[in-house]
Coordinates of C-alpha atoms in Angstrom, one line a residue:
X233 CA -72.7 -151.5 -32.1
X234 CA -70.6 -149.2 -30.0
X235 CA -67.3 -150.8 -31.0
X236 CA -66.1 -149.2 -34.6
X237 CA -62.9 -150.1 -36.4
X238 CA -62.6 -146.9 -37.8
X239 CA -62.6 -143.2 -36.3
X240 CA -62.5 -140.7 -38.4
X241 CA -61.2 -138.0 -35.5
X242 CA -60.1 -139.5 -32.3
X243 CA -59.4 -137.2 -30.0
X244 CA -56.8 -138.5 -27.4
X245 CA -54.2 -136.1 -25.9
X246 CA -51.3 -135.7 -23.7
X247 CA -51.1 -132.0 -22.2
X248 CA -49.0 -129.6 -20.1
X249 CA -48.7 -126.5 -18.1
X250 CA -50.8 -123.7 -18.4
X251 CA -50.1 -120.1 -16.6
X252 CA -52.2 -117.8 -15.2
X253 CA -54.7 -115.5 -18.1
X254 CA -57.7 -113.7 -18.6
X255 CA -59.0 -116.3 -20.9
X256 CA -59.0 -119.4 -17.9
X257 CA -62.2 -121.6 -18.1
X258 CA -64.5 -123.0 -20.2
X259 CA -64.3 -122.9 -23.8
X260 CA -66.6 -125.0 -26.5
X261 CA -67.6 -125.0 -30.3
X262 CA -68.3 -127.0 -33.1
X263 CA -65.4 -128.4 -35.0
X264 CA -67.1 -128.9 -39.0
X265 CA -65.4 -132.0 -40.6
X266 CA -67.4 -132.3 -43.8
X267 CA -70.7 -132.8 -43.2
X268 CA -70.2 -134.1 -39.9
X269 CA -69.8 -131.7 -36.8
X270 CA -67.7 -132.7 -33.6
X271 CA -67.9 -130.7 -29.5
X272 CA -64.9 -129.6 -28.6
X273 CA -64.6 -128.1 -25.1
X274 CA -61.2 -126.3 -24.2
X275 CA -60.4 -126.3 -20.1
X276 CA -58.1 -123.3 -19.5
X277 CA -56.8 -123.1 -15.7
X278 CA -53.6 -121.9 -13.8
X279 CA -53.3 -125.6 -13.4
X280 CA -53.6 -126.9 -17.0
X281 CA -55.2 -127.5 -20.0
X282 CA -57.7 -130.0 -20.8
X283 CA -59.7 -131.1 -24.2
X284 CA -62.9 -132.4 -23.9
X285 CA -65.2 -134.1 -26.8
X286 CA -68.3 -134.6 -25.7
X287 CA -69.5 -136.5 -28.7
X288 CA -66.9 -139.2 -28.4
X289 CA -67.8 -139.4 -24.3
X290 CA -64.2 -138.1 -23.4
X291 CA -63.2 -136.1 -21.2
X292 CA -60.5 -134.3 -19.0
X293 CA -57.7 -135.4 -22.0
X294 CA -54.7 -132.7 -21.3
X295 CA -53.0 -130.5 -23.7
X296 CA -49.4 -129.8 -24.2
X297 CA -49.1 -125.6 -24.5
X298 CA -47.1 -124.0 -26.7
X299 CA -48.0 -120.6 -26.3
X300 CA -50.9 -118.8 -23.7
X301 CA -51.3 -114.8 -23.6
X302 CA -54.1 -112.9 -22.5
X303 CA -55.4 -113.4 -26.0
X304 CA -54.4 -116.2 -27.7
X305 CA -53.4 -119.5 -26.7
X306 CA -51.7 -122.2 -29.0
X307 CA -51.7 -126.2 -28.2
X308 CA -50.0 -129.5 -29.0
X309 CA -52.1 -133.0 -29.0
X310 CA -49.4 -135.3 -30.0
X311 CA -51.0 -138.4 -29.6
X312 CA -52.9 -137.7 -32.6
X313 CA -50.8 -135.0 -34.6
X314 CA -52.5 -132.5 -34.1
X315 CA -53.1 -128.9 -32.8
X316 CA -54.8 -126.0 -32.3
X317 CA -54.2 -122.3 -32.2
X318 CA -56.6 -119.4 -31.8
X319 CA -56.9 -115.7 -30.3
X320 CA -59.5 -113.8 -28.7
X321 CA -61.9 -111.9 -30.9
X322 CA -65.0 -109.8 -29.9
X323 CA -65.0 -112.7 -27.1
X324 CA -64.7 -115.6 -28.6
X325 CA -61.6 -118.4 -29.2
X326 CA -60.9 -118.2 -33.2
X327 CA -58.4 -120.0 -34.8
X328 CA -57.9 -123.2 -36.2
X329 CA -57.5 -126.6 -35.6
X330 CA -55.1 -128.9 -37.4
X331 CA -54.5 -132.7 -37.6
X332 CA -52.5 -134.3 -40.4
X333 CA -51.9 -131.4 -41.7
X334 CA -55.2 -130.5 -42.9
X335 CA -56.7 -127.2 -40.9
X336 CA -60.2 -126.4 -40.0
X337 CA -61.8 -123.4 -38.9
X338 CA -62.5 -123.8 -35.0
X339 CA -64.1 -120.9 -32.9
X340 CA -64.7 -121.4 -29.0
X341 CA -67.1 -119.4 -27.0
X342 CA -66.9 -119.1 -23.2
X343 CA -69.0 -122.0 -21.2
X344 CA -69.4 -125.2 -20.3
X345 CA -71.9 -127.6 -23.1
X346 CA -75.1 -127.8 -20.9
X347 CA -76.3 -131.4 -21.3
X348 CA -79.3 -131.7 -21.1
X349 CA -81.5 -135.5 -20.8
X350 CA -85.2 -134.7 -20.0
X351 CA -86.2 -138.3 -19.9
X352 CA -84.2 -139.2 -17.4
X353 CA -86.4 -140.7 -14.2
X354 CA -85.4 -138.9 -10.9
X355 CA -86.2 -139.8 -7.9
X356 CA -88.7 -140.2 -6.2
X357 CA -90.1 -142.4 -8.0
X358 CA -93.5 -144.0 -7.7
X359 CA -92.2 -147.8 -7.5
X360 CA -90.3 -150.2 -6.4
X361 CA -86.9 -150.8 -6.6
X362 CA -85.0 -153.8 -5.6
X363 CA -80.9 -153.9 -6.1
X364 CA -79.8 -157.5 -6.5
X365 CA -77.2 -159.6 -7.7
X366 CA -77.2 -163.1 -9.1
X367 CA -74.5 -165.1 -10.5
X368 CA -73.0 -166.3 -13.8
X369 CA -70.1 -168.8 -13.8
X370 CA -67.5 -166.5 -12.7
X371 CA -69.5 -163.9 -12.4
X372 CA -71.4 -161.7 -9.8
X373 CA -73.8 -159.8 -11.5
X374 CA -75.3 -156.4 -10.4
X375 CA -78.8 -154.7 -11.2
X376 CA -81.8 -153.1 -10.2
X377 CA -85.2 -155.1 -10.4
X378 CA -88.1 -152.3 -11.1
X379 CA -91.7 -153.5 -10.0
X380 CA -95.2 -151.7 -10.6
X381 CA -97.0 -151.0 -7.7
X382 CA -100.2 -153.0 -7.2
X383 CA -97.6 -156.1 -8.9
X384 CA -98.6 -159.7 -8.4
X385 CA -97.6 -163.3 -9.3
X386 CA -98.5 -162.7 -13.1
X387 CA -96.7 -159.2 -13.7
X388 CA -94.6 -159.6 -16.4
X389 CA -91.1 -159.0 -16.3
X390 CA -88.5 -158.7 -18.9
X391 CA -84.7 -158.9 -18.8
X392 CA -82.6 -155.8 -20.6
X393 CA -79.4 -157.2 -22.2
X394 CA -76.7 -154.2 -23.2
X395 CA -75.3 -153.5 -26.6
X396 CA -71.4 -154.1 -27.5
X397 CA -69.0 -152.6 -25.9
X398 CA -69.2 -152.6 -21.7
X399 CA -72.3 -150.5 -20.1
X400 CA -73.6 -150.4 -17.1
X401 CA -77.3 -151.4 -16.6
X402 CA -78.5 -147.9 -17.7
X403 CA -76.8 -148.7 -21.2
X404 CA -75.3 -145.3 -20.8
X405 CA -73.9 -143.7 -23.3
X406 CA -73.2 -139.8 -23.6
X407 CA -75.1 -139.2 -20.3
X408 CA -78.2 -140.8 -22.1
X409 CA -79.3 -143.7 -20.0
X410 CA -82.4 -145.4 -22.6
X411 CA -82.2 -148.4 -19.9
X412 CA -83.6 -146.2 -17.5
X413 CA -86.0 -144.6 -19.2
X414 CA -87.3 -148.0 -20.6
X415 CA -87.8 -149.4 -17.1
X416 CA -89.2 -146.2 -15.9
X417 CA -92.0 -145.9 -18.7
X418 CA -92.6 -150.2 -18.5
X419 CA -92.8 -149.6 -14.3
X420 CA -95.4 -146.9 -15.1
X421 CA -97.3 -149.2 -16.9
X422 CA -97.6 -152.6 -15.3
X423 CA -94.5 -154.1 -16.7
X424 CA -91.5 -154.6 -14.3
X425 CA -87.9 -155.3 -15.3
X426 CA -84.4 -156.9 -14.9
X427 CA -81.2 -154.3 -15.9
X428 CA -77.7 -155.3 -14.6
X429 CA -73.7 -154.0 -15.6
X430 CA -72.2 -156.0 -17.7
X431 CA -69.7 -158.2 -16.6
X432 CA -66.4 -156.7 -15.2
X433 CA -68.1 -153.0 -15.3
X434 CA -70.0 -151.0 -12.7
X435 CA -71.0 -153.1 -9.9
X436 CA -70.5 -156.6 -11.7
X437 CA -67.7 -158.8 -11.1
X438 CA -66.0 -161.1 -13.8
X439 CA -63.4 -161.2 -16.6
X440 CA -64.7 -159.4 -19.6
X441 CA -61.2 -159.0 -21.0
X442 CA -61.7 -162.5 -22.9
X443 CA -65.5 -162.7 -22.9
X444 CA -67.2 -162.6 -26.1
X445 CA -70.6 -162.8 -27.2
X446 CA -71.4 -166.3 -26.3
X447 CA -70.4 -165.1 -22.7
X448 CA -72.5 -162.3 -22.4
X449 CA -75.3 -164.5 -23.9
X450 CA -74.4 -166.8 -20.3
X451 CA -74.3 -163.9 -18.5
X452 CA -78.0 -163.2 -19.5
X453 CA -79.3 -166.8 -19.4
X454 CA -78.5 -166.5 -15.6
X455 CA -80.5 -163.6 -15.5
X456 CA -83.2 -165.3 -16.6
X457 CA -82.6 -168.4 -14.5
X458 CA -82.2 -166.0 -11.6
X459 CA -86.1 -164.6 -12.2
X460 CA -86.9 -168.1 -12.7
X461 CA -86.0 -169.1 -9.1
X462 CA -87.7 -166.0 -7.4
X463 CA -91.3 -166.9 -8.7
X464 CA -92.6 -164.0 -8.2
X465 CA -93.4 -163.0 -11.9
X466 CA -95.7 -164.0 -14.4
X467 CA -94.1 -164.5 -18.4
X468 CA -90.5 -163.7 -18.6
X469 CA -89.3 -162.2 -21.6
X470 CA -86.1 -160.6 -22.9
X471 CA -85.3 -157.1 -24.2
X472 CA -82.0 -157.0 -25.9
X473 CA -80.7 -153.9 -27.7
X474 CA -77.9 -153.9 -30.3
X475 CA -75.7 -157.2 -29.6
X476 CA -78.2 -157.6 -26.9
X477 CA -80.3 -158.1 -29.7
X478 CA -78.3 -161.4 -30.7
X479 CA -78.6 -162.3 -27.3
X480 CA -82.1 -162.0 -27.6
X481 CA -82.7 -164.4 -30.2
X482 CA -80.5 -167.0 -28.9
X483 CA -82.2 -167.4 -25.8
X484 CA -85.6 -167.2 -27.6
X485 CA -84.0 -169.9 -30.0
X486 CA -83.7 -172.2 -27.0
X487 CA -86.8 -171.7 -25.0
X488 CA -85.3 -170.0 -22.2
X489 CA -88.1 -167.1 -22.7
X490 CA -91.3 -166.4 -23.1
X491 CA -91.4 -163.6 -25.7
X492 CA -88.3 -161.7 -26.9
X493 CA -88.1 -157.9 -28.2
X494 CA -85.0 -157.3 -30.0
X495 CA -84.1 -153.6 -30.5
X496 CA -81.8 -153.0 -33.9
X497 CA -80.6 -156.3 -33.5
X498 CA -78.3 -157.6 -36.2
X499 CA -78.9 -160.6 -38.5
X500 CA -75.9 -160.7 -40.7
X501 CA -72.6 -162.3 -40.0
X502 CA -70.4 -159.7 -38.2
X503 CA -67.6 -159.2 -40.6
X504 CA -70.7 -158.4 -43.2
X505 CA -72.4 -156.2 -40.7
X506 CA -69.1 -154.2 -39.6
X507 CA -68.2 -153.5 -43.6
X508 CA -71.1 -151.9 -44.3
X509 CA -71.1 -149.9 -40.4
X510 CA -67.8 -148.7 -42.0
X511 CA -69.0 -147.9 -45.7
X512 CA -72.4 -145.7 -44.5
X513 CA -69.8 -143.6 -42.1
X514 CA -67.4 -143.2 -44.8
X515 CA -70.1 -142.2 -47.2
X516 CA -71.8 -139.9 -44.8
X517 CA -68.6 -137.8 -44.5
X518 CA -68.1 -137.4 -48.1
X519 CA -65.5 -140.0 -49.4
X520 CA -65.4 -140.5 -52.7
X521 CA -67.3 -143.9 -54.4
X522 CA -64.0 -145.1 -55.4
X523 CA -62.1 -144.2 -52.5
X524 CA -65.1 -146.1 -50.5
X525 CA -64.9 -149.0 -52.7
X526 CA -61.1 -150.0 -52.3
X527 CA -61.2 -149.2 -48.3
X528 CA -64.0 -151.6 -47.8
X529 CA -62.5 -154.4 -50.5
X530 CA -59.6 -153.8 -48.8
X531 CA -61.1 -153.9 -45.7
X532 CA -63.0 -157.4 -46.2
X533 CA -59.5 -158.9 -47.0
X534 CA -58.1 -157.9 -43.8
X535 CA -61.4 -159.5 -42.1
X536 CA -60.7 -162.4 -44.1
X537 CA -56.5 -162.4 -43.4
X538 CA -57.9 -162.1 -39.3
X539 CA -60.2 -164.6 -39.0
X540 CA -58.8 -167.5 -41.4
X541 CA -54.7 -166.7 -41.1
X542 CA -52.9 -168.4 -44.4
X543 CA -50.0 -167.4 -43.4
X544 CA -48.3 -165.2 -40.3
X545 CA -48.4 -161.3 -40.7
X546 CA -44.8 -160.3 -39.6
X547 CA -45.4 -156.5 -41.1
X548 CA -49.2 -155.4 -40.8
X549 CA -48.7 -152.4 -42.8
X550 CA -46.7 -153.9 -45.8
X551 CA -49.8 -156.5 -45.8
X552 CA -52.3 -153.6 -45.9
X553 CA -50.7 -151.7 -48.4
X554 CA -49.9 -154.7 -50.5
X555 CA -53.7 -155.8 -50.3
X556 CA -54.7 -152.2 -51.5
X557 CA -52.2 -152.5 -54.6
X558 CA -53.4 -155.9 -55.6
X559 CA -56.9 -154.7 -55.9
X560 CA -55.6 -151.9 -57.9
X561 CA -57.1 -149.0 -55.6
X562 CA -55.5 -146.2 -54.4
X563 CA -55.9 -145.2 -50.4
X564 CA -54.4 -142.3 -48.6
X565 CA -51.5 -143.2 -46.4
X566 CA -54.0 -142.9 -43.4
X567 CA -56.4 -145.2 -44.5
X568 CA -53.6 -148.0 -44.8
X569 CA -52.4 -147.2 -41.3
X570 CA -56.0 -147.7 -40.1
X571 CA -56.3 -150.9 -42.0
X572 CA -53.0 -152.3 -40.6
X573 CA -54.3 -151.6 -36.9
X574 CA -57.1 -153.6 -37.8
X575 CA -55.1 -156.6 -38.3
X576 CA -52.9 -156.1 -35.5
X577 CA -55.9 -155.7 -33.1
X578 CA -55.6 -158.2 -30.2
X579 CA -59.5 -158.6 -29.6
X580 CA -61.1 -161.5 -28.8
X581 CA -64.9 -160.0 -28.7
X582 CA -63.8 -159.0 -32.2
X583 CA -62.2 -162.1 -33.5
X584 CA -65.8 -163.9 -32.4
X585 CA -68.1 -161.1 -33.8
X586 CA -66.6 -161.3 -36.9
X587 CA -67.6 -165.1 -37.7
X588 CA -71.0 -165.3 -35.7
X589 CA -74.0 -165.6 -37.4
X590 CA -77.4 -165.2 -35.7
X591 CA -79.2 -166.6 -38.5
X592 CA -79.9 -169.9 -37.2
X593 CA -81.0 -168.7 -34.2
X594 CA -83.3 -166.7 -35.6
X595 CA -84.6 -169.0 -37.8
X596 CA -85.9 -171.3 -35.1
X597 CA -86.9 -169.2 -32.2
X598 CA -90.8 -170.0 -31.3
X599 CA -91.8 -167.4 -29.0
X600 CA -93.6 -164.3 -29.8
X601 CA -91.0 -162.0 -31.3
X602 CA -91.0 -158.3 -31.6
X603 CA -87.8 -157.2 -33.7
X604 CA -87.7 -153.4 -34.8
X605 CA -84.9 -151.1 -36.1
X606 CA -84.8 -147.3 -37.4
X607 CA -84.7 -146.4 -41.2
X608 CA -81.8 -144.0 -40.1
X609 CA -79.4 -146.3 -38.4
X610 CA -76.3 -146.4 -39.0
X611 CA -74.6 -148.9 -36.7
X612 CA -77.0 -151.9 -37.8
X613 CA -78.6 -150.9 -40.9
X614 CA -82.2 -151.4 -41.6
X615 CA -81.8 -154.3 -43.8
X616 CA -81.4 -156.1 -40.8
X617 CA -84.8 -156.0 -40.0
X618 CA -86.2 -157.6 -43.2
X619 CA -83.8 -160.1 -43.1
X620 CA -84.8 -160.9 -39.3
X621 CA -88.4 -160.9 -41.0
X622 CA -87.2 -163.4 -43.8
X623 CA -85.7 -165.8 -41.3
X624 CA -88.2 -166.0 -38.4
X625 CA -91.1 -168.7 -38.4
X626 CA -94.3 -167.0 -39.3
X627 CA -96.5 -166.2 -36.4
X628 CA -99.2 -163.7 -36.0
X629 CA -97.9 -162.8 -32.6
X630 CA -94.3 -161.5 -33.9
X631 CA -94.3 -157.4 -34.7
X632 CA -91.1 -156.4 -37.1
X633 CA -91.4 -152.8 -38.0
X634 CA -88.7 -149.9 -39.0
X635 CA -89.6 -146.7 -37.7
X636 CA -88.8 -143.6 -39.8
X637 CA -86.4 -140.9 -38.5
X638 CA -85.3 -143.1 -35.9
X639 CA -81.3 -143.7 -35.2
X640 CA -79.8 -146.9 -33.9
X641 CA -80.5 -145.3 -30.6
X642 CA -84.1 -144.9 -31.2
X643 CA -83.9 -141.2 -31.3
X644 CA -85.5 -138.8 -34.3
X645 CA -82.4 -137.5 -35.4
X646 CA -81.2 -135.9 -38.8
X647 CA -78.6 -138.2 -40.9
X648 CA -78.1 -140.8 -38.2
X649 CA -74.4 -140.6 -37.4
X650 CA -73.7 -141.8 -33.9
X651 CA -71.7 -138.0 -34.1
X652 CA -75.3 -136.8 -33.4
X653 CA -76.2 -138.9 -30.6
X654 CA -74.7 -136.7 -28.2
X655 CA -76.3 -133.9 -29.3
X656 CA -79.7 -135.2 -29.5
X657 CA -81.6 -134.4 -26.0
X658 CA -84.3 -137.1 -26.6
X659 CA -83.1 -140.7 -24.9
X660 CA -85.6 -143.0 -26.9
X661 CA -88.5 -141.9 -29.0
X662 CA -91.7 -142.0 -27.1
X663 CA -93.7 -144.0 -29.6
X664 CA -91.2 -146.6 -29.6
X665 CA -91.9 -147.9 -25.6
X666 CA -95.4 -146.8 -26.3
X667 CA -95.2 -149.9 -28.7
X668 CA -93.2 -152.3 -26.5
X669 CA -95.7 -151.7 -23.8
X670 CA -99.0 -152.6 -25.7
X671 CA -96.9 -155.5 -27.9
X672 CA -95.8 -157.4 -24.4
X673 CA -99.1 -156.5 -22.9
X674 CA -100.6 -158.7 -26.1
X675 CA -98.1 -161.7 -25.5
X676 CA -98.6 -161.3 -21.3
X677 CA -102.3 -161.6 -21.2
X678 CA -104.1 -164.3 -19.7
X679 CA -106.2 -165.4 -23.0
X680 CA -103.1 -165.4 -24.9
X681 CA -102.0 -167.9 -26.8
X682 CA -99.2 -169.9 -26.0

């Protein structure tokens, strides 16, 4: 889930003039918060100042200067109280970085971060491509069809639905487009495929300011009608990552599909899901047990307050604080704040996450299911997985596995923070589409059983 209720730096600025110095360009390094590490990349021109954070997929955010020499530079970021001084030492930006009045040590070397995404198919490519659109009640919906060569009648063809959180039909998140690289590897090996934006993003037409998940369920249930109708495909199934995964299950719950692979698909109810998102980051950058405790008790309340209102909320942070003190914990004034933008959060993706199950759905889909997770994510926790494997019908056809190493991106990574996805060069571990290709080759072949 790409959506998260708390951020632990957020790096949003508003910046001003910067004059002309020896020290213009490109500056980047490794801010150390904890155990967690974050890529800052300091634009110095005669025009301005600029922050980047590649981690966080934000870019070009300007900088308010308080002071720029040929060796030192010092900078506001109001936005989020904080700032950053540093001067120039045997070639380097070193100095420190401050926000809520707590300092870290921050050195910049010259240079741009060099991104680099060796998965990613470039052209040409040795298929076919086919961009199409089809339609969703008020929306137009645009994607790219990938076919084998050598395809016929009974190619199979799967549908990719998108995590939270709008993507385009490469799912593309900090330059990593897995979409692509899923297609690309399925294309290679008889397989073709169905990726599209989401609605209101990219190419795609539609409101997606009210849409929740029961929408972008529609969305895909067009897609599927839409490959339906063209009859130029053997089985259909569905490929759904994240809340795609949820997606999944519901159209395999209804018999819209003919086999359904959902990857780290959730199977708790969201306000369950998104409290223990929020305690595995807040234990991963070194909380306090107790401190964890009261934020996430006191975070269930506000879930609670959000979704089933007693009474109305007239000062968010006096609620927040009060809830804190009536569960007798103690939180920084911080964690209050975030708790009371929690509950004033006008959301309506959020206000549906947090009451839908996708256990029943689950629970009575009859297709061939494959439903696999990481042991390392973080976003969706692998617990998921053997509930998804305590609710489905038994069937010899359905594969539910947890990979080790893996993140919720499906990349081998070290601790599994979404901080490291960014820096991760791998898109989606190898043996993982090696897997989807021989599991929907199983449910796709001609003596299989239906």
């Amino acid at each position: 889930m790409k959506r998260a209720l708390i951020a632990l730096i957020w790096l949003t600025c508003i910046c001003m003039t910067v004059l002309a110095t020896n020290i213009t360009g490109s500056w980047n390094g490794k801010l150390v918060v904890g155990p967690q590490s974050l890529t800052i990349v300091l634009n110095i021109s005669d025009n301005g100042c600029t922050l980047d954070s590649p981690d966080q997929s934000v870019k070009g955010i300007q900088c308010e200067t308080k002071h720029l020499s040929s060796d030192s530079i010092s900078v506001n970021i109001p936005a989020i109280g904080a700032n950053y001084a540093a001067k120039l030492t045997n070639g380097k930006l070193s100095g420190q970085f401050t926000q809520m009045g707590i300092s870290f040590p921050l050195e910049l070397q010259p240079g741009e971060v060099v991104i680099e995404r060796p998965q990613t198919p470039r052209p040409p490519f040795d298929y076919e491509t086919r961009e199409v659109t089809f339609a969703s009640n008020d929306a137009t919906l645009s994607g790219t069809i990938t076919i084998p060569h050598n395809h016929n009648n009974s190619t199979p063809i799967v549908l990719m639905v998108t995590g939270s959180g709008l993507q385009n039909r490469d799912e593309e998140v900090f330059g990593h487009r897995p979409f692509a690289v899923i297609a690309d590897y399925l294309a290679h090996n008889g397989i073709a495929s169905l990726r599209y934006d989401d609605r209101g993003y990219g190419n795609s037409t539609g409101n997606a300011s009210q849409a929740t998940t029961a929408d972008f369920g529609n969305d895909a249930a067009a897609g599927i009608k839409y490959l339906k109708e063209l009859n130029q495909f053997g089985k259909i199934g569905i490929l759904g990552h994240s809340e795609g995964g949820l997606i999944a299950f519901r159209l395999a719950a209804s018999g819209d599909v003919d086999f359904a692979i959902a990857l780290a698909s959730p199977a708790m109810r969201g306000d369950s899901l998104m409290l223990a998102q929020n305690e595995s980051l807040l234990r991963l950058n070194g909380m306090p047990q107790p401190l964890i405790d009261s934020y996430i008790n006191a975070l269930a309340a506000i879930f609670n307050q959000r979704t089933n209102p007693s009474h109305h909320i007239t000062n968010a942070m006096a609620f927040a604080d009060s809830v804190v003190t009536a569960q007798g914990g103690k939180l920084p004034h911080t964690a209050i704040e975030n708790l009371a933008a929690v509950l004033e959060e006008k959301n309506t993706w959020i206000d549906y996450f947090l009451t839908y199950s996708p256990r029943a759905d689950i629970a009575t889909v009859q297709c061939p299911v494959m439903a696999i997770g990481g042991n390392k994510d973080m976003q969706v926790p692998p617990t998921n997985i053997e509930i998804i494997k305590s609710l489905l019908p038994a069937d010899k056809r359905n594969l539910i596995k947890t990979y080790d190493g893996l993140n919720h991106l499906f990349q081998h990574c070290n601790t599994g923070s979404p901080m490291e996805y960014n820096a991760i060069t791998e898109t989606f571990a190898p043996e993982v589409m090696q897997e989807i290709t021989r599991w929907i080759k199983t449910q796709t072949a001609k003596n299989s059983v239906d």
